[in-house]
Every structure is written in C-alpha cells, then in structure tokens.
Amino acid sequence: MENQQDSSQMAIVRDDRDGCVVLTLTGELNALSSHALRAAVGEALEAGGTRFVVDLAGVPFIDSSGLGALVAGLKQAKLAGGTMVLAGLREQARVIFEITMAYRLFDIVGSADAATELLVV
Amino acid sequence: MIRVTVPGRLEDVGSLRTAVLGLADTCAAHPDRPSPELLYAWALAVYEAGTNVVLHGLTDIGPAPIELAIELLRGHVAFWLLDHGHVNREWGAARTPEALDEHGRGLAIIRAVMEAAAYGRADDGRNVLLMLGRLGGATPA
C-alpha cells in the first residue's frame, strides 16, 4: 500500500489488491482535488492497472470537476480493457450522480470489498 | 435574507454550500420545508455557480468577493450570486453535456436543479446569477 498525492482537501491511498487498483479517497473531490485523482489513475494505468475500485466512503462531497475526473478514469480504464467501480458513495456525494444521471455510467456498490469481488469474477 | 461573502478562491466556495445547507434551520417550521436531498441539490447548484465564477470569471483578475444572498419567498427560495468578474458568456450558450463528457456539467447542474435561472447585470455593475428553487419541489433526478 502506498500513499499517493495529497491535496489540500483530499488524500488518495492506493492499494493493489486481487489484481485491482483500489484508490481510497478521503476528503472532498472537487475542482481543487480532481487533478490528483486523474494523476493517480494515470499512474496506475502506466503501471499496468486496468481494473479500478474508487472507494468514496471518505468523500463527503463531489462536484462536477470531481465527477469529470471519475468519468475520465472510467474512460481510460475501458480503453485499457478494464473498468472502474465506485464504492461507498455517501448521501450528499450521491446527489450529483442522480442529477446528472451519471449513475448509469458506473457500477456503484456499497464497499471496496464488494467492488473487488465484482471485478475479480 | 441571508448574505454570505467569500473571497473568490476555490477553497472558499464551500462556504456558499454551507450557507445553503443552513436553510434546514431557517425553513424548519415551513410547511414546504425542503427535504435534505433537495437542500443538497440546491447547495451543489450554488456551489457550482460559485466555482464557475472563480474558474472562468476571475481567472486573470484574481480573488474578488463573491456574494450570495438567499431570500425566502412565497413558494420559492431565491439565490442571488453576485461577482465582479468577467461576464460568463457560456451561460447563454451552454449545451447539455454528453454522458461521457469530462467537463461542462456545472451549468447543466444549475439548470437541472433550479426551477429557473437568469443571468445579467446588477445596478452596481456586478454580474448577477439569480436561481430559484421551488419549495415543496421534488428532488431533481
């Protein structure tokens, strides 16, 4: 497990588990911090990762920049032959997914463990 | 009327969201008080508007005050966002983003959440974005 970029508002911890790249985010995913997520996904892709779990249990709020970073990560993962599953989406963070109907793009499950199980099938 | 002024930096825009969420207390006794989900949606829309000002209106100006005024009307809540930045020329030209677009959702969120939104110039020369949320309205989805 390695600690990756910290922004002023969000920390990302990467854990490679069962062939999946699990990115655990803590803090708001917004215009200030979304670049860190893009960078973390980019680095993992360069290292050969294609199956991503983004654990959002520690993310109280996501804005359109944060959603854009998630969409970008999903697109890159799919281009690499993999995918991205979101886990632990909290109540206030879920709002943007419902308003934009972005929930149609992602598999969203309750926990990172459930997400890795989904990807390891 | 609730008034909040923030310095116009990305790290300060969250205070606009906090002000909107404070409506939970202001409207606690209102028969059409907004649900938590609707409040979250309003807070997101106002936040997106504030972020838009910082990212597009103040880019070469630097931090300048952004003022939010919240007014409880009959049947609606009015959110006035005022700034000294450049005019947002995207407002009238905003398109609906495609599903896999990575950008451009901010204005679409405002339009989806608010019953009405209008952009113009205040008497004091500031840009003003007026957003109306309907009390008793359903959470947009």
PDB file of N, CA and C in Angstrom, chain A residues 12-52:
ATOM      1  N   ILE A  12      -5.293  10.448  -1.252  1.00  0.00           N
ATOM      2  CA  ILE A  12      -5.547   9.229  -2.009  1.00  0.00           C
ATOM      3  C   ILE A  12      -4.549   8.173  -1.555  1.00  0.00           C
ATOM      4  N   VAL A  13      -5.066   7.017  -1.178  1.00  0.00           N
ATOM      5  CA  VAL A  13      -4.225   5.886  -0.832  1.00  0.00           C
ATOM      6  C   VAL A  13      -4.477   4.794  -1.863  1.00  0.00           C
ATOM      7  N   ARG A  14      -3.408   4.271  -2.426  1.00  0.00           N
ATOM      8  CA  ARG A  14      -3.541   3.219  -3.447  1.00  0.00           C
ATOM      9  C   ARG A  14      -3.163   1.880  -2.838  1.00  0.00           C
ATOM     10  N   ASP A  15      -3.980   0.884  -3.127  1.00  0.00           N
ATOM     11  CA  ASP A  15      -3.741  -0.466  -2.658  1.00  0.00           C
ATOM     12  C   ASP A  15      -4.009  -1.405  -3.826  1.00  0.00           C
ATOM     13  N   ASP A  16      -3.008  -2.171  -4.216  1.00  0.00           N
ATOM     14  CA  ASP A  16      -3.201  -3.145  -5.290  1.00  0.00           C
ATOM     15  C   ASP A  16      -3.644  -4.452  -4.666  1.00  0.00           C
ATOM     16  N   ARG A  17      -4.840  -4.870  -5.002  1.00  0.00           N
ATOM     17  CA  ARG A  17      -5.475  -5.970  -4.280  1.00  0.00           C
ATOM     18  C   ARG A  17      -6.213  -6.865  -5.250  1.00  0.00           C
ATOM     19  N   ASP A  18      -5.842  -8.143  -5.284  1.00  0.00           N
ATOM     20  CA  ASP A  18      -6.539  -9.133  -6.126  1.00  0.00           C
ATOM     21  C   ASP A  18      -6.597  -8.695  -7.589  1.00  0.00           C
ATOM     22  N   GLY A  19      -5.527  -8.099  -8.069  1.00  0.00           N
ATOM     23  CA  GLY A  19      -5.489  -7.664  -9.461  1.00  0.00           C
ATOM     24  C   GLY A  19      -6.236  -6.377  -9.719  1.00  0.00           C
ATOM     25  N   CYS A  20      -6.713  -5.742  -8.662  1.00  0.00           N
ATOM     26  CA  CYS A  20      -7.441  -4.481  -8.804  1.00  0.00           C
ATOM     27  C   CYS A  20      -6.631  -3.349  -8.177  1.00  0.00           C
ATOM     28  N   VAL A  21      -6.778  -2.177  -8.751  1.00  0.00           N
ATOM     29  CA  VAL A  21      -6.194  -0.983  -8.164  1.00  0.00           C
ATOM     30  C   VAL A  21      -7.286  -0.330  -7.324  1.00  0.00           C
ATOM     31  N   VAL A  22      -7.110  -0.332  -6.013  1.00  0.00           N
ATOM     32  CA  VAL A  22      -8.095   0.267  -5.119  1.00  0.00           C
ATOM     33  C   VAL A  22      -7.573   1.632  -4.689  1.00  0.00           C
ATOM     34  N   LEU A  23      -8.291   2.656  -5.090  1.00  0.00           N
ATOM     35  CA  LEU A  23      -7.941   4.024  -4.711  1.00  0.00           C
ATOM     36  C   LEU A  23      -8.924   4.464  -3.634  1.00  0.00           C
ATOM     37  N   THR A  24      -8.409   4.711  -2.440  1.00  0.00           N
ATOM     38  CA  THR A  24      -9.249   5.154  -1.329  1.00  0.00           C
ATOM     39  C   THR A  24      -9.071   6.653  -1.163  1.00  0.00           C
ATOM     40  N   LEU A  25     -10.174   7.379  -1.373  1.00  0.00           N
ATOM     41  CA  LEU A  25     -10.138   8.836  -1.299  1.00  0.00           C
ATOM     42  C   LEU A  25     -10.679   9.310   0.040  1.00  0.00           C
ATOM     43  N   THR A  26     -10.049  10.329   0.582  1.00  0.00           N
ATOM     44  CA  THR A  26     -10.537  10.946   1.809  1.00  0.00           C
ATOM     45  C   THR A  26     -10.559  12.444   1.620  1.00  0.00           C
ATOM     46  N   GLY A  27     -11.725  13.050   1.818  1.00  0.00           N
ATOM     47  CA  GLY A  27     -11.864  14.489   1.617  1.00  0.00           C
ATOM     48  C   GLY A  27     -12.746  14.770   0.417  1.00  0.00           C
ATOM     49  N   GLU A  28     -12.962  16.056   0.138  1.00  0.00           N
ATOM     50  CA  GLU A  28     -13.832  16.438  -0.955  1.00  0.00           C
ATOM     51  C   GLU A  28     -13.168  16.189  -2.303  1.00  0.00           C
ATOM     52  N   LEU A  29     -13.949  15.699  -3.245  1.00  0.00           N
ATOM     53  CA  LEU A  29     -13.483  15.513  -4.621  1.00  0.00           C
ATOM     54  C   LEU A  29     -14.068  16.671  -5.431  1.00  0.00           C
ATOM     55  N   ASN A  30     -13.253  17.670  -5.688  1.00  0.00           N
ATOM     56  CA  ASN A  30     -13.773  18.907  -6.282  1.00  0.00           C
ATOM     57  C   ASN A  30     -12.740  19.511  -7.226  1.00  0.00           C
ATOM     58  N   ALA A  31     -12.965  20.754  -7.610  1.00  0.00           N
ATOM     59  CA  ALA A  31     -12.088  21.402  -8.590  1.00  0.00           C
ATOM     60  C   ALA A  31     -10.651  21.509  -8.094  1.00  0.00           C
ATOM     61  N   LEU A  32     -10.475  21.542  -6.779  1.00  0.00           N
ATOM     62  CA  LEU A  32      -9.125  21.636  -6.219  1.00  0.00           C
ATOM     63  C   LEU A  32      -8.408  20.296  -6.211  1.00  0.00           C
ATOM     64  N   SER A  33      -9.152  19.236  -6.066  1.00  0.00           N
ATOM     65  CA  SER A  33      -8.535  17.927  -5.825  1.00  0.00           C
ATOM     66  C   SER A  33      -8.689  16.955  -6.990  1.00  0.00           C
ATOM     67  N   SER A  34      -9.500  17.271  -7.966  1.00  0.00           N
ATOM     68  CA  SER A  34      -9.788  16.297  -9.025  1.00  0.00           C
ATOM     69  C   SER A  34      -8.544  15.942  -9.828  1.00  0.00           C
ATOM     70  N   HIS A  35      -7.607  16.890  -9.950  1.00  0.00           N
ATOM     71  CA  HIS A  35      -6.394  16.586 -10.711  1.00  0.00           C
ATOM     72  C   HIS A  35      -5.603  15.457 -10.058  1.00  0.00           C
ATOM     73  N   ALA A  36      -5.683  15.370  -8.734  1.00  0.00           N
ATOM     74  CA  ALA A  36      -4.956  14.315  -8.012  1.00  0.00           C
ATOM     75  C   ALA A  36      -5.522  12.941  -8.365  1.00  0.00           C
ATOM     76  N   LEU A  37      -6.829  12.862  -8.486  1.00  0.00           N
ATOM     77  CA  LEU A  37      -7.435  11.590  -8.886  1.00  0.00           C
ATOM     78  C   LEU A  37      -7.031  11.235 -10.312  1.00  0.00           C
ATOM     79  N   ARG A  38      -7.082  12.212 -11.208  1.00  0.00           N
ATOM     80  CA  ARG A  38      -6.657  11.957 -12.590  1.00  0.00           C
ATOM     81  C   ARG A  38      -5.219  11.456 -12.625  1.00  0.00           C
ATOM     82  N   ALA A  39      -4.359  12.064 -11.833  1.00  0.00           N
ATOM     83  CA  ALA A  39      -2.949  11.649 -11.805  1.00  0.00           C
ATOM     84  C   ALA A  39      -2.800  10.243 -11.243  1.00  0.00           C
ATOM     85  N   ALA A  40      -3.538   9.933 -10.206  1.00  0.00           N
ATOM     86  CA  ALA A  40      -3.441   8.604  -9.589  1.00  0.00           C
ATOM     87  C   ALA A  40      -3.889   7.524 -10.559  1.00  0.00           C
ATOM     88  N   VAL A  41      -4.959   7.785 -11.271  1.00  0.00           N
ATOM     89  CA  VAL A  41      -5.440   6.817 -12.262  1.00  0.00           C
ATOM     90  C   VAL A  41      -4.414   6.677 -13.391  1.00  0.00           C
ATOM     91  N   GLY A  42      -3.882   7.797 -13.831  1.00  0.00           N
ATOM     92  CA  GLY A  42      -2.891   7.776 -14.902  1.00  0.00           C
ATOM     93  C   GLY A  42      -1.662   6.968 -14.533  1.00  0.00           C
ATOM     94  N   GLU A  43      -1.182   7.159 -13.324  1.00  0.00           N
ATOM     95  CA  GLU A  43      -0.005   6.416 -12.863  1.00  0.00           C
ATOM     96  C   GLU A  43      -0.288   4.924 -12.777  1.00  0.00           C
ATOM     97  N   ALA A  44      -1.469   4.586 -12.282  1.00  0.00           N
ATOM     98  CA  ALA A  44      -1.814   3.175 -12.160  1.00  0.00           C
ATOM     99  C   ALA A  44      -1.952   2.532 -13.536  1.00  0.00           C
ATOM    100  N   LEU A  45      -2.498   3.255 -14.485  1.00  0.00           N
ATOM    101  CA  LEU A  45      -2.620   2.732 -15.847  1.00  0.00           C
ATOM    102  C   LEU A  45      -1.246   2.510 -16.449  1.00  0.00           C
ATOM    103  N   GLU A  46      -0.344   3.440 -16.233  1.00  0.00           N
ATOM    104  CA  GLU A  46       1.023   3.299 -16.753  1.00  0.00           C
ATOM    105  C   GLU A  46       1.723   2.088 -16.157  1.00  0.00           C
ATOM    106  N   ALA A  47       1.346   1.751 -14.932  1.00  0.00           N
ATOM    107  CA  ALA A  47       1.943   0.583 -14.267  1.00  0.00           C
ATOM    108  C   ALA A  47       1.230  -0.701 -14.637  1.00  0.00           C
ATOM    109  N   GLY A  48       0.235  -0.604 -15.507  1.00  0.00           N
ATOM    110  CA  GLY A  48      -0.444  -1.794 -15.996  1.00  0.00           C
ATOM    111  C   GLY A  48      -1.787  -2.086 -15.367  1.00  0.00           C
ATOM    112  N   GLY A  49      -2.227  -1.245 -14.462  1.00  0.00           N
ATOM    113  CA  GLY A  49      -3.528  -1.461 -13.852  1.00  0.00           C
ATOM    114  C   GLY A  49      -4.654  -1.144 -14.815  1.00  0.00           C
ATOM    115  N   THR A  50      -5.696  -1.967 -14.800  1.00  0.00           N
ATOM    116  CA  THR A  50      -6.845  -1.710 -15.675  1.00  0.00           C
ATOM    117  C   THR A  50      -8.164  -1.810 -14.923  1.00  0.00           C
ATOM    118  N   ARG A  51      -8.170  -2.522 -13.803  1.00  0.00           N
ATOM    119  CA  ARG A  51      -9.412  -2.680 -13.039  1.00  0.00           C
ATOM    120  C   ARG A  51      -9.316  -1.823 -11.788  1.00  0.00           C
ATOM    121  N   PHE A  52     -10.208  -0.860 -11.732  1.00  0.00           N
ATOM    122  CA  PHE A  52     -10.133   0.148 -10.685  1.00  0.00           C
ATOM    123  C   PHE A  52     -11.336   0.076  -9.752  1.00  0.00           C
TER     124      PHE A  52
END
